[in-house]
Short mmCIF file of C-alpha atoms and ligand atoms in Angstrom, two decimals:
data_model
loop_
_atom_site.label_atom_id
_atom_site.label_comp_id
_atom_site.label_asym_id
_atom_site.label_seq_id
_atom_site.Cartn_x
_atom_site.Cartn_y
_atom_site.Cartn_z
CA MET A 28 149.08 -51.47 -112.62
CA SER A 29 145.98 -52.34 -110.53
CA LYS A 30 144.84 -49.64 -108.12
CA GLY A 31 143.80 -52.45 -105.73
CA SER A 32 141.26 -55.25 -105.44
CA PHE A 33 137.54 -55.11 -104.80
CA TYR A 34 134.98 -57.57 -103.39
CA PHE A 35 131.20 -57.23 -103.52
CA GLN A 36 128.81 -58.64 -100.94
CA THR A 37 125.35 -58.24 -102.63
CA TYR A 38 122.03 -58.77 -100.85
CA GLY A 39 118.48 -58.55 -102.19
CA CYS A 40 116.87 -58.89 -105.55
CA GLN A 41 118.12 -58.96 -109.18
CA MET A 42 118.07 -55.11 -109.37
CA ASN A 43 120.78 -55.03 -106.71
CA GLU A 44 122.61 -57.76 -108.36
CA HIS A 45 122.64 -55.80 -111.55
CA ASP A 46 123.64 -52.52 -109.69
CA SER A 47 126.60 -54.57 -108.29
CA GLU A 48 127.51 -55.69 -111.90
CA ILE A 49 127.45 -52.03 -113.01
CA MET A 50 129.50 -50.79 -110.04
CA ALA A 51 132.03 -53.68 -110.65
CA GLY A 52 132.20 -52.60 -114.25
CA LEU A 53 132.89 -49.02 -113.23
CA LEU A 54 135.61 -50.04 -110.74
CA ALA A 55 137.28 -52.29 -113.32
CA ASP A 56 137.16 -49.49 -115.82
CA GLN A 57 138.91 -47.27 -113.38
CA GLY A 58 141.78 -49.78 -112.80
CA TYR A 59 140.67 -51.83 -109.85
CA THR A 60 140.66 -55.66 -109.95
CA PRO A 61 137.81 -58.04 -108.79
CA THR A 62 138.67 -60.67 -106.15
CA ASP A 63 136.47 -63.42 -104.54
CA GLN A 64 138.54 -63.39 -101.44
CA ARG A 65 136.78 -60.88 -99.20
CA ASP A 66 139.56 -60.98 -96.51
CA GLU A 67 142.23 -59.97 -98.91
CA ALA A 68 140.27 -57.20 -100.71
CA ASP A 69 141.42 -53.62 -100.58
CA VAL A 70 137.88 -52.32 -101.05
CA ILE A 71 134.75 -54.19 -99.65
CA ILE A 72 131.42 -52.95 -101.06
CA ILE A 73 128.18 -54.08 -99.39
CA ASN A 74 125.26 -53.73 -101.58
CA THR A 75 122.31 -53.78 -99.14
CA CYS A 76 118.63 -54.73 -99.10
CA CYS A 77 115.91 -53.76 -96.65
CA ILE A 78 112.88 -55.51 -97.95
CA ARG A 79 112.52 -57.40 -94.66
CA GLU A 80 114.12 -57.05 -91.18
CA LYS A 81 116.26 -60.12 -91.62
CA ALA A 82 117.92 -58.59 -94.69
CA GLU A 83 118.97 -55.65 -92.52
CA HIS A 84 120.22 -57.84 -89.74
CA LYS A 85 122.55 -59.66 -92.15
CA VAL A 86 124.10 -56.44 -93.28
CA LEU A 87 124.58 -55.19 -89.71
CA SER A 88 126.15 -58.25 -88.56
CA LEU A 89 128.57 -58.43 -91.58
CA LEU A 90 129.63 -54.90 -90.62
CA GLY A 91 130.16 -56.02 -87.13
CA GLU A 92 132.27 -58.91 -88.37
CA LEU A 93 134.39 -56.63 -90.53
CA ARG A 94 135.09 -54.03 -87.73
CA GLY A 95 138.02 -55.94 -86.34
CA GLN A 96 139.58 -56.47 -89.67
CA ILE A 97 139.36 -52.83 -90.55
CA GLU A 98 140.81 -51.76 -87.27
CA ALA A 99 143.85 -54.15 -87.98
CA ASP A 100 144.15 -52.68 -91.51
CA PRO A 101 143.25 -49.12 -91.74
CA ASN A 102 143.87 -48.90 -95.51
CA LYS A 103 140.94 -51.21 -96.20
CA VAL A 104 138.01 -49.28 -97.49
CA VAL A 105 134.41 -50.55 -96.64
CA ALA A 106 131.67 -48.95 -98.63
CA VAL A 107 127.88 -49.49 -97.96
CA CYS A 108 125.30 -48.83 -100.86
CA GLY A 109 121.87 -50.12 -101.83
CA CYS A 110 118.28 -49.76 -100.56
CA MET A 111 119.01 -49.87 -96.89
CA VAL A 112 121.09 -46.78 -97.04
CA GLN A 113 118.18 -44.78 -98.48
CA GLN A 114 116.21 -45.16 -95.16
CA GLU A 115 115.86 -42.34 -92.69
CA ASP A 116 118.14 -42.57 -89.69
CA ILE A 117 120.19 -45.47 -91.05
CA VAL A 118 123.60 -43.79 -91.04
CA PRO A 119 124.02 -43.74 -87.20
CA LYS A 120 123.01 -47.53 -87.17
CA ILE A 121 125.74 -48.37 -89.82
CA ARG A 122 128.38 -46.21 -87.96
CA LYS A 123 127.46 -47.91 -84.74
CA ALA A 124 127.98 -51.46 -86.22
CA CYS A 125 131.15 -50.36 -87.89
CA PRO A 126 132.57 -46.88 -87.13
CA HIS A 127 135.19 -47.27 -90.00
CA VAL A 128 132.82 -47.38 -92.92
CA LYS A 129 134.38 -44.91 -95.37
CA LEU A 130 131.68 -44.57 -98.06
CA ILE A 131 127.93 -44.55 -97.85
CA ILE A 132 126.29 -43.98 -101.28
CA GLY A 133 122.65 -44.05 -102.29
CA THR A 134 120.77 -45.94 -104.92
CA HIS A 135 120.36 -42.98 -107.25
CA ASN A 136 124.20 -42.05 -107.55
CA PHE A 137 125.93 -45.39 -107.30
CA HIS A 138 127.53 -44.66 -110.59
CA ARG A 139 129.96 -42.29 -108.75
CA ILE A 140 131.43 -45.19 -106.71
CA ALA A 141 134.76 -45.41 -108.45
CA GLU A 142 135.44 -41.63 -108.31
CA TYR A 143 134.63 -41.66 -104.58
CA ILE A 144 136.75 -44.58 -103.79
CA ASP A 145 139.72 -43.08 -105.64
CA ARG A 146 139.27 -39.98 -103.35
CA ILE A 147 138.98 -41.90 -100.27
CA ARG A 148 142.21 -43.96 -101.00
CA GLU A 149 143.95 -40.69 -101.75
CA THR A 150 142.88 -38.54 -98.92
CA ASN A 151 141.55 -41.04 -96.40
CA GLU A 152 138.30 -38.93 -96.01
CA THR A 153 134.89 -40.28 -95.12
CA ILE A 154 132.14 -39.70 -97.77
CA CYS A 155 128.40 -39.99 -97.23
CA ASP A 156 126.24 -39.06 -100.26
CA ILE A 157 122.60 -40.15 -100.26
CA PRO A 158 120.48 -38.00 -102.66
CA THR A 159 116.80 -38.07 -101.73
CA GLU A 160 115.74 -36.98 -105.29
CA GLU A 161 115.99 -39.30 -108.18
CA LEU A 162 118.81 -38.29 -110.49
CA LEU A 163 118.94 -38.81 -114.21
CA ILE A 164 119.45 -42.35 -115.25
CA GLU A 165 122.78 -42.73 -116.78
CA GLU A 166 123.09 -44.70 -120.00
CA ALA A 167 125.93 -46.85 -121.40
CA LEU A 168 127.60 -47.71 -118.14
CA PRO A 169 130.13 -50.48 -118.22
CA THR A 170 129.05 -53.80 -116.57
CA MET A 171 130.84 -56.85 -115.26
CA ARG A 172 128.43 -59.76 -115.86
CA GLU A 173 128.46 -62.88 -113.75
CA TYR A 174 127.95 -65.07 -116.79
CA PRO A 175 129.23 -64.09 -120.45
CA PHE A 176 126.22 -65.55 -122.02
CA LYS A 177 123.35 -64.08 -119.66
CA ALA A 178 122.56 -60.54 -118.83
CA PHE A 179 120.22 -58.30 -117.00
CA VAL A 180 118.73 -55.33 -118.72
CA ASN A 181 116.89 -52.54 -116.64
CA ILE A 182 113.70 -51.31 -118.24
CA THR A 183 112.31 -49.22 -115.36
CA TYR A 184 113.66 -48.07 -112.09
CA GLY A 185 111.64 -47.49 -108.82
CA CYS A 186 108.00 -48.18 -108.25
CA ASN A 187 104.68 -46.23 -108.01
CA ASN A 188 102.56 -48.91 -106.61
CA TYR A 189 102.87 -48.36 -102.82
CA CYS A 190 101.80 -51.72 -101.66
CA THR A 191 101.12 -51.02 -97.98
CA TYR A 192 103.81 -53.43 -96.68
CA CYS A 193 106.57 -52.49 -99.05
CA ILE A 194 109.61 -50.26 -98.56
CA VAL A 195 110.76 -50.25 -102.30
CA PRO A 196 109.01 -46.98 -103.56
CA TYR A 197 110.59 -45.13 -100.55
CA VAL A 198 114.09 -46.44 -101.24
CA ARG A 199 114.12 -46.74 -105.00
CA GLY A 200 112.01 -43.67 -105.85
CA LYS A 201 109.27 -43.08 -108.29
CA GLU A 202 108.90 -45.21 -111.47
CA ARG A 203 111.13 -44.16 -114.36
CA SER A 204 111.28 -45.99 -117.77
CA ARG A 205 114.28 -46.05 -120.00
CA ASP A 206 113.95 -45.15 -123.63
CA MET A 207 112.92 -48.04 -125.78
CA VAL A 208 115.80 -47.33 -128.20
CA ASP A 209 118.38 -47.16 -125.45
CA ILE A 210 117.08 -50.53 -124.14
CA LEU A 211 117.01 -52.26 -127.56
CA ASN A 212 120.50 -50.91 -128.33
CA GLU A 213 121.82 -52.36 -125.20
CA VAL A 214 120.24 -55.70 -126.02
CA ARG A 215 121.91 -55.75 -129.46
CA ALA A 216 125.26 -54.79 -127.91
CA LEU A 217 124.93 -57.63 -125.45
CA VAL A 218 124.07 -60.22 -128.26
CA ALA A 219 127.12 -58.96 -130.24
CA ASP A 220 129.09 -59.68 -127.11
CA GLY A 221 127.94 -63.27 -126.90
CA VAL A 222 124.78 -62.92 -124.72
CA LYS A 223 122.00 -65.62 -125.43
CA GLU A 224 119.66 -64.81 -122.66
CA ILE A 225 118.52 -61.46 -121.36
CA THR A 226 116.31 -60.67 -118.36
CA PHE A 227 114.41 -57.51 -118.50
CA LEU A 228 114.24 -55.96 -114.95
CA GLY A 229 111.53 -53.66 -113.38
CA GLN A 230 109.61 -53.76 -110.13
CA ASN A 231 106.61 -53.86 -112.33
CA VAL A 232 107.62 -54.51 -115.94
CA ASN A 233 103.99 -54.27 -117.23
CA SER A 234 103.82 -50.52 -116.47
CA TYR A 235 106.89 -49.86 -118.65
CA GLY A 236 106.54 -46.77 -120.56
CA ASN A 237 103.58 -45.25 -118.64
CA ASP A 238 105.73 -42.25 -117.80
CA LEU A 239 107.09 -41.77 -121.35
CA ASP A 240 105.63 -39.62 -124.20
CA ASP A 241 106.37 -42.25 -126.82
CA PRO A 242 102.97 -44.11 -127.43
CA GLU A 243 104.88 -47.06 -128.92
CA ALA A 244 106.83 -47.57 -125.58
CA HIS A 245 104.85 -50.24 -123.73
CA PHE A 246 105.86 -53.60 -122.51
CA PRO A 247 104.28 -55.91 -125.09
CA GLY A 248 105.81 -53.61 -127.79
CA LEU A 249 109.22 -53.78 -126.10
CA LEU A 250 109.02 -57.61 -126.00
CA ARG A 251 107.95 -57.93 -129.60
CA ALA A 252 110.89 -55.75 -130.79
CA ALA A 253 113.34 -57.68 -128.57
CA ASP A 254 111.93 -60.91 -130.03
CA GLN A 255 113.17 -59.91 -133.50
CA ILE A 256 116.80 -59.43 -132.45
CA GLU A 257 118.73 -62.13 -134.33
CA GLY A 258 121.01 -64.33 -132.17
CA LEU A 259 119.15 -63.80 -128.94
CA GLU A 260 117.86 -67.16 -127.74
CA ARG A 261 115.97 -66.37 -124.62
CA ILE A 262 114.10 -63.36 -123.25
CA ARG A 263 112.99 -63.35 -119.52
CA PHE A 264 111.47 -60.54 -117.51
CA MET A 265 110.53 -59.82 -113.93
CA THR A 266 108.29 -58.81 -112.14
CA SER A 267 104.79 -58.76 -113.46
CA HIS A 268 102.19 -57.09 -111.38
CA PRO A 269 98.82 -58.88 -111.73
CA LYS A 270 96.90 -55.67 -111.97
CA ASP A 271 98.73 -54.72 -115.22
CA LEU A 272 99.17 -58.03 -116.92
CA SER A 273 97.24 -57.73 -120.13
CA GLN A 274 95.86 -60.27 -122.65
CA GLU A 275 98.04 -58.56 -125.37
CA LEU A 276 101.04 -59.50 -123.23
CA ILE A 277 100.00 -63.02 -122.87
CA ASP A 278 99.42 -63.25 -126.65
CA VAL A 279 102.81 -61.67 -127.39
CA ILE A 280 104.56 -64.30 -125.14
CA ALA A 281 102.66 -67.11 -126.68
CA ASP A 282 103.28 -66.10 -130.27
CA SER A 283 107.01 -65.22 -129.82
CA ARG A 284 110.00 -67.05 -130.89
CA HIS A 285 112.18 -66.57 -127.92
CA ILE A 286 110.21 -65.18 -124.89
CA CYS A 287 110.38 -67.80 -122.24
CA HIS A 288 106.99 -69.45 -121.33
CA TYR A 289 107.56 -68.57 -117.75
CA ILE A 290 105.76 -65.95 -115.73
CA HIS A 291 106.65 -64.85 -112.20
CA LEU A 292 103.34 -63.31 -110.95
CA PRO A 293 103.39 -62.43 -107.31
CA VAL A 294 99.90 -62.90 -105.80
CA GLN A 295 100.87 -61.96 -102.24
CA ALA A 296 97.68 -63.43 -100.60
CA GLY A 297 94.54 -65.44 -101.53
CA SER A 298 92.13 -63.30 -99.54
CA SER A 299 90.55 -60.45 -101.50
CA ARG A 300 90.04 -58.63 -98.23
CA ILE A 301 93.86 -58.73 -97.46
CA LEU A 302 94.72 -57.99 -100.97
CA GLN A 303 92.73 -54.74 -100.62
CA ARG A 304 94.46 -53.99 -97.34
CA MET A 305 97.73 -54.49 -99.16
CA ASN A 306 96.74 -52.02 -101.92
CA ARG A 307 97.28 -54.60 -104.56
CA ARG A 308 94.33 -53.43 -106.64
CA TYR A 309 93.07 -56.95 -107.88
CA THR A 310 91.07 -59.74 -106.25
CA LYS A 311 91.49 -63.41 -105.92
CA ASP A 312 89.02 -64.01 -108.75
CA HIS A 313 90.94 -61.60 -111.01
CA TYR A 314 94.18 -63.47 -110.37
CA LEU A 315 92.53 -66.84 -111.03
CA ALA A 316 91.23 -65.41 -114.26
CA LEU A 317 94.72 -64.30 -115.33
CA VAL A 318 96.03 -67.78 -114.60
CA GLU A 319 93.29 -69.33 -116.78
CA ALA A 320 94.07 -66.94 -119.59
CA ILE A 321 97.78 -67.75 -119.39
CA ARG A 322 97.10 -71.54 -119.39
CA LYS A 323 94.68 -71.20 -122.14
CA ALA A 324 97.33 -69.51 -124.51
CA MET A 325 100.34 -71.52 -123.13
CA PRO A 326 99.11 -74.74 -121.38
CA GLU A 327 102.78 -75.75 -120.66
CA ALA A 328 103.92 -72.29 -119.17
CA ALA A 329 105.45 -72.22 -115.71
CA LEU A 330 103.97 -69.98 -113.15
CA THR A 331 105.83 -68.86 -109.96
CA THR A 332 104.81 -66.42 -107.33
CA ASP A 333 105.58 -64.53 -104.09
CA ILE A 334 103.30 -64.88 -100.95
CA ILE A 335 103.25 -63.00 -97.66
CA VAL A 336 101.70 -64.64 -94.62
CA GLY A 337 100.78 -62.96 -91.47
CA PHE A 338 99.93 -59.60 -92.95
CA PRO A 339 98.21 -57.47 -90.30
CA GLY A 340 94.54 -58.54 -89.67
CA GLU A 341 95.08 -61.80 -91.57
CA THR A 342 92.84 -64.32 -89.95
CA GLU A 343 92.97 -68.12 -90.21
CA GLU A 344 90.13 -67.89 -92.70
CA ASP A 345 92.13 -65.36 -94.82
CA PHE A 346 95.05 -67.69 -94.67
CA GLN A 347 92.99 -70.61 -95.84
CA GLU A 348 92.11 -68.53 -98.89
CA THR A 349 95.80 -68.43 -99.67
CA LEU A 350 96.07 -72.21 -99.35
CA ASP A 351 93.04 -72.50 -101.56
CA LEU A 352 94.52 -70.32 -104.24
CA VAL A 353 97.70 -72.21 -104.15
CA GLU A 354 95.79 -75.51 -104.67
CA ARG A 355 93.74 -73.98 -107.43
CA VAL A 356 96.70 -72.55 -109.35
CA GLY A 357 99.32 -75.20 -108.63
CA PHE A 358 102.48 -73.02 -108.80
CA ASP A 359 105.83 -74.41 -110.23
CA ASN A 360 107.61 -72.56 -107.46
CA ALA A 361 106.99 -69.88 -105.00
CA PHE A 362 108.78 -67.59 -102.39
CA ALA A 363 106.93 -67.41 -99.27
CA PHE A 364 107.66 -64.76 -96.65
CA ALA A 365 106.53 -63.94 -93.15
CA TYR A 366 105.21 -60.40 -93.10
CA SER A 367 107.96 -58.10 -91.74
CA PRO A 368 106.95 -54.51 -90.61
CA ARG A 369 108.94 -51.74 -92.41
CA ALA A 370 109.34 -48.39 -90.90
CA GLY A 371 107.41 -45.64 -92.68
CA THR A 372 105.09 -48.03 -94.64
CA PRO A 373 101.22 -47.92 -93.85
CA ALA A 374 101.05 -51.58 -92.79
CA GLU A 375 103.48 -51.07 -90.05
CA LYS A 376 100.96 -48.70 -88.35
CA MET A 377 98.06 -51.07 -88.82
CA THR A 378 96.37 -52.61 -85.78
CA ASN A 379 96.13 -56.41 -85.48
CA GLN A 380 99.69 -57.37 -86.07
CA ILE A 381 100.01 -61.14 -86.09
CA PRO A 382 102.26 -62.69 -83.55
CA LEU A 383 105.45 -64.13 -84.81
CA GLU A 384 104.76 -67.80 -83.73
CA GLU A 385 101.52 -67.56 -85.84
CA LYS A 386 103.38 -66.20 -88.83
CA LYS A 387 105.91 -68.99 -88.50
CA ASP A 388 103.19 -71.64 -88.27
CA ARG A 389 101.38 -70.34 -91.32
CA LEU A 390 104.61 -70.13 -93.26
CA ALA A 391 105.53 -73.74 -92.44
CA ARG A 392 102.08 -74.92 -93.59
CA LEU A 393 102.19 -72.94 -96.71
CA ASN A 394 105.77 -74.12 -97.55
CA ASP A 395 104.73 -77.72 -97.27
CA LEU A 396 101.92 -77.18 -99.70
CA LEU A 397 104.33 -75.22 -102.16
CA ALA A 398 106.68 -78.02 -101.93
CA LYS A 399 104.12 -80.53 -102.85
CA TRP A 400 103.18 -78.64 -105.92
CA SER A 401 106.71 -78.08 -106.96
CA LEU A 402 107.38 -81.89 -106.99
CA LYS A 403 104.11 -82.54 -108.74
CA LYS A 404 104.93 -80.03 -111.53
CA ASN A 405 108.53 -81.48 -111.82
CA GLN A 406 107.20 -85.00 -112.14
CA ALA A 407 105.37 -83.88 -115.19
CA TYR A 408 108.64 -83.58 -116.92
CA LEU A 409 109.61 -87.33 -116.43
CA GLY A 410 110.57 -88.81 -119.80
CA LYS A 411 110.42 -85.53 -121.73
CA THR A 412 113.22 -83.88 -123.56
CA VAL A 413 113.83 -80.28 -122.57
CA LYS A 414 116.09 -77.60 -123.94
CA VAL A 415 118.52 -76.42 -121.35
CA LEU A 416 120.78 -73.36 -121.32
CA VAL A 417 123.85 -74.73 -119.47
CA ASP A 418 124.92 -72.43 -116.65
CA GLY A 419 127.94 -74.28 -115.29
CA VAL A 420 129.26 -77.23 -113.34
CA SER A 421 127.42 -78.41 -110.29
CA LYS A 422 128.91 -77.40 -106.88
CA SER A 423 129.27 -80.87 -105.55
CA ASN A 424 130.66 -82.71 -108.76
CA ASP A 425 132.54 -81.09 -111.61
CA ARG A 426 131.33 -83.71 -114.04
CA VAL A 427 127.81 -82.78 -113.52
CA LEU A 428 126.47 -79.69 -115.43
CA SER A 429 123.58 -77.51 -114.33
CA GLY A 430 121.30 -75.52 -116.54
CA LYS A 431 117.78 -74.07 -116.90
CA THR A 432 114.79 -74.78 -119.16
CA ASP A 433 112.92 -71.93 -120.63
CA THR A 434 110.32 -72.62 -117.77
CA GLY A 435 113.01 -72.01 -115.21
CA LYS A 436 113.49 -75.55 -114.08
CA ILE A 437 116.94 -76.52 -112.87
CA VAL A 438 118.25 -79.60 -114.63
CA LEU A 439 121.38 -81.54 -113.78
CA PHE A 440 123.14 -83.90 -116.20
CA THR A 441 126.56 -85.43 -116.88
CA GLY A 442 128.66 -83.59 -119.39
CA ASN A 443 131.93 -81.57 -119.79
CA GLU A 444 132.56 -77.95 -119.33
CA GLU A 445 132.67 -77.08 -123.08
CA ALA A 446 128.79 -77.21 -123.00
CA ILE A 447 128.66 -74.17 -120.70
CA GLY A 448 126.83 -71.27 -122.41
CA THR A 449 125.23 -73.58 -125.02
CA LEU A 450 121.76 -74.99 -125.43
CA ALA A 451 121.62 -78.79 -124.69
CA ASP A 452 118.66 -81.24 -125.16
CA VAL A 453 118.27 -83.34 -122.05
CA GLN A 454 115.94 -86.13 -121.33
CA VAL A 455 114.61 -86.00 -117.89
CA GLU A 456 115.04 -89.17 -115.94
CA SER A 457 114.26 -88.21 -112.38
CA ALA A 458 112.18 -85.43 -110.72
CA GLN A 459 112.82 -84.13 -107.20
CA THR A 460 111.13 -81.16 -105.45
CA TRP A 461 113.52 -78.50 -106.64
CA ILE A 462 115.56 -80.11 -109.39
CA LEU A 463 115.34 -82.46 -112.50
CA LYS A 464 118.05 -84.84 -113.43
CA GLY A 465 118.53 -86.40 -116.89
CA LYS A 466 120.83 -87.35 -119.76
CA ARG A 467 122.00 -85.29 -122.65
CA VAL A 468 120.47 -86.54 -125.93
CA LYS A 469 121.85 -83.73 -128.31
N1 SAH B 512 107.97 -55.68 -107.24
C1 SAH B 512 107.80 -57.04 -107.04
C2 SAH B 512 108.50 -57.58 -105.83
C3 SAH B 512 109.35 -56.75 -104.96
S1 SAH B 512 109.84 -57.38 -103.47
C4 SAH B 512 106.22 -57.21 -106.99
O1 SAH B 512 105.52 -56.31 -106.83
O2 SAH B 512 105.90 -58.34 -106.86
C5 SAH B 512 109.78 -59.16 -103.50
C6 SAH B 512 108.86 -59.76 -102.59
O3 SAH B 512 109.13 -59.44 -101.20
C7 SAH B 512 107.37 -59.24 -102.71
O4 SAH B 512 106.77 -59.86 -103.76
C8 SAH B 512 106.81 -59.64 -101.48
O5 SAH B 512 106.22 -60.97 -101.51
C9 SAH B 512 108.03 -59.61 -100.53
N2 SAH B 512 107.90 -58.50 -99.61
C10 SAH B 512 107.84 -57.21 -99.89
N3 SAH B 512 107.84 -56.50 -98.63
C11 SAH B 512 107.75 -57.36 -97.65
C12 SAH B 512 107.53 -57.24 -96.19
N4 SAH B 512 107.46 -56.12 -95.66
N5 SAH B 512 107.41 -58.44 -95.46
C13 SAH B 512 107.57 -59.60 -96.06
N6 SAH B 512 107.75 -59.76 -97.37
C14 SAH B 512 107.77 -58.72 -98.22
FE1 SF4 B 513 106.78 -53.18 -103.58
FE2 SF4 B 513 104.36 -53.37 -104.63
FE3 SF4 B 513 106.22 -51.95 -105.81
FE4 SF4 B 513 106.39 -54.58 -105.83
S1 SF4 B 513 104.74 -53.43 -106.78
S2 SF4 B 513 108.06 -53.20 -105.43
S3 SF4 B 513 105.65 -55.10 -103.85
S4 SF4 B 513 105.34 -51.53 -103.86
FE1 F3S B 514 115.52 -55.30 -104.14
FE2 F3S B 514 115.78 -55.42 -101.52
FE3 F3S B 514 115.91 -53.18 -102.77
S1 F3S B 514 114.42 -56.61 -102.72
S2 F3S B 514 114.71 -53.34 -104.62
S3 F3S B 514 117.30 -54.87 -102.98
S4 F3S B 514 114.88 -53.46 -100.79
#
């Protein structure tokens, strides 16, 4: 018999999504059942993000929304976990938004979630357990994947880079790499379970292994080994830091059988002066040289990026350098953000904070340019036949399937549900800014 139902509300990046998949696996293992109906769930888990202020606002307003519901049904358990929880002084804020939160659990001990929820449901106690020290990384935890044929695989946890705007090193701890044997065993087990595509996850995948004694444990070596695993169709990874992306890595991808020709390479800014203030440890010229090396080895590779506008001290001239870099690279896609000050980071204390209106104006101008490039890049696919891993049916029409190319392009085409989880050949007939449409040819 089920112990009760649980519902996840997950914010933030793929790391958080994957943590939620593991927590869901642990809860299911202990006899709880998933539901997609938040209002009916016995347990609601909010996995939070604090990368920008907006992400935090979303969590606090959801907690406010849930407050009435919990008052009406005191047996409902609300749990809050994830990056936001690891910040100083956050517990009183959470309690203020929703005094009935029963469990607050950190990023280093989330694997105790099922045990804690069992206890709370038995004794109705309130638990708050936020370790500040990184705990040992547990292996072989059960997961509940969103897709049976796609999976995330952690390779590193935490981050040592301390970009001056970023909160991640403070809330996720120092960088820790998993053993290569454990990673490859997990991939093999996933493939045996029907997985065709894996995504290796780390804040900076290129520094994988730097903290291990094993001289063979480095990212190009890991990719090369994974590429040999029979039955695995696609290997993706994120995120690459430009300071650590090597020619060896580019060559491994270019020469591989299954590593997608797609690199997400966050540049953050086009001005070398701003990059230095961000502590990114590369220049605009270095970034452009990397792009050239990638294009030389893989002319058809897709490149995407993250950009921050309005970093403290960013002048209009600095911003023009970002626009210039975007024009020179021609990204397939990009995520652009207005700089958001984060408590405890060096950039928060810098003088010359940029007014919100100015940040919004720069963001709008940058987004226009990025959309122009995305359309242009998509138009280059017109008439071509691409291999698509079919994800599911489109939201608006169940006869339309949606999938992705190895370069990460979303492709819509007519077909039936049996194709989900398989690779299809699709000829591209129309190109829009964010999607391609086509017809299946095989
Ligand atoms: N580890 C990855 C990305 C982590 S966060 C990397 O180094 O690229 C994802 C993106 O959020 C970052 O690339 C950055 O563009 C953005 N970001 C991080 N901190 C931010 C802040 N304080 N304000 C605005 N955007 C931020
Ligand atoms: Fe944040 Fe920089 Fe680490 Fe990425 S590399 S998580 S931006 S500190
Ligand atoms: Fe990810 Fe947000 Fe944490 S971007 S690492 S969930 S702060």
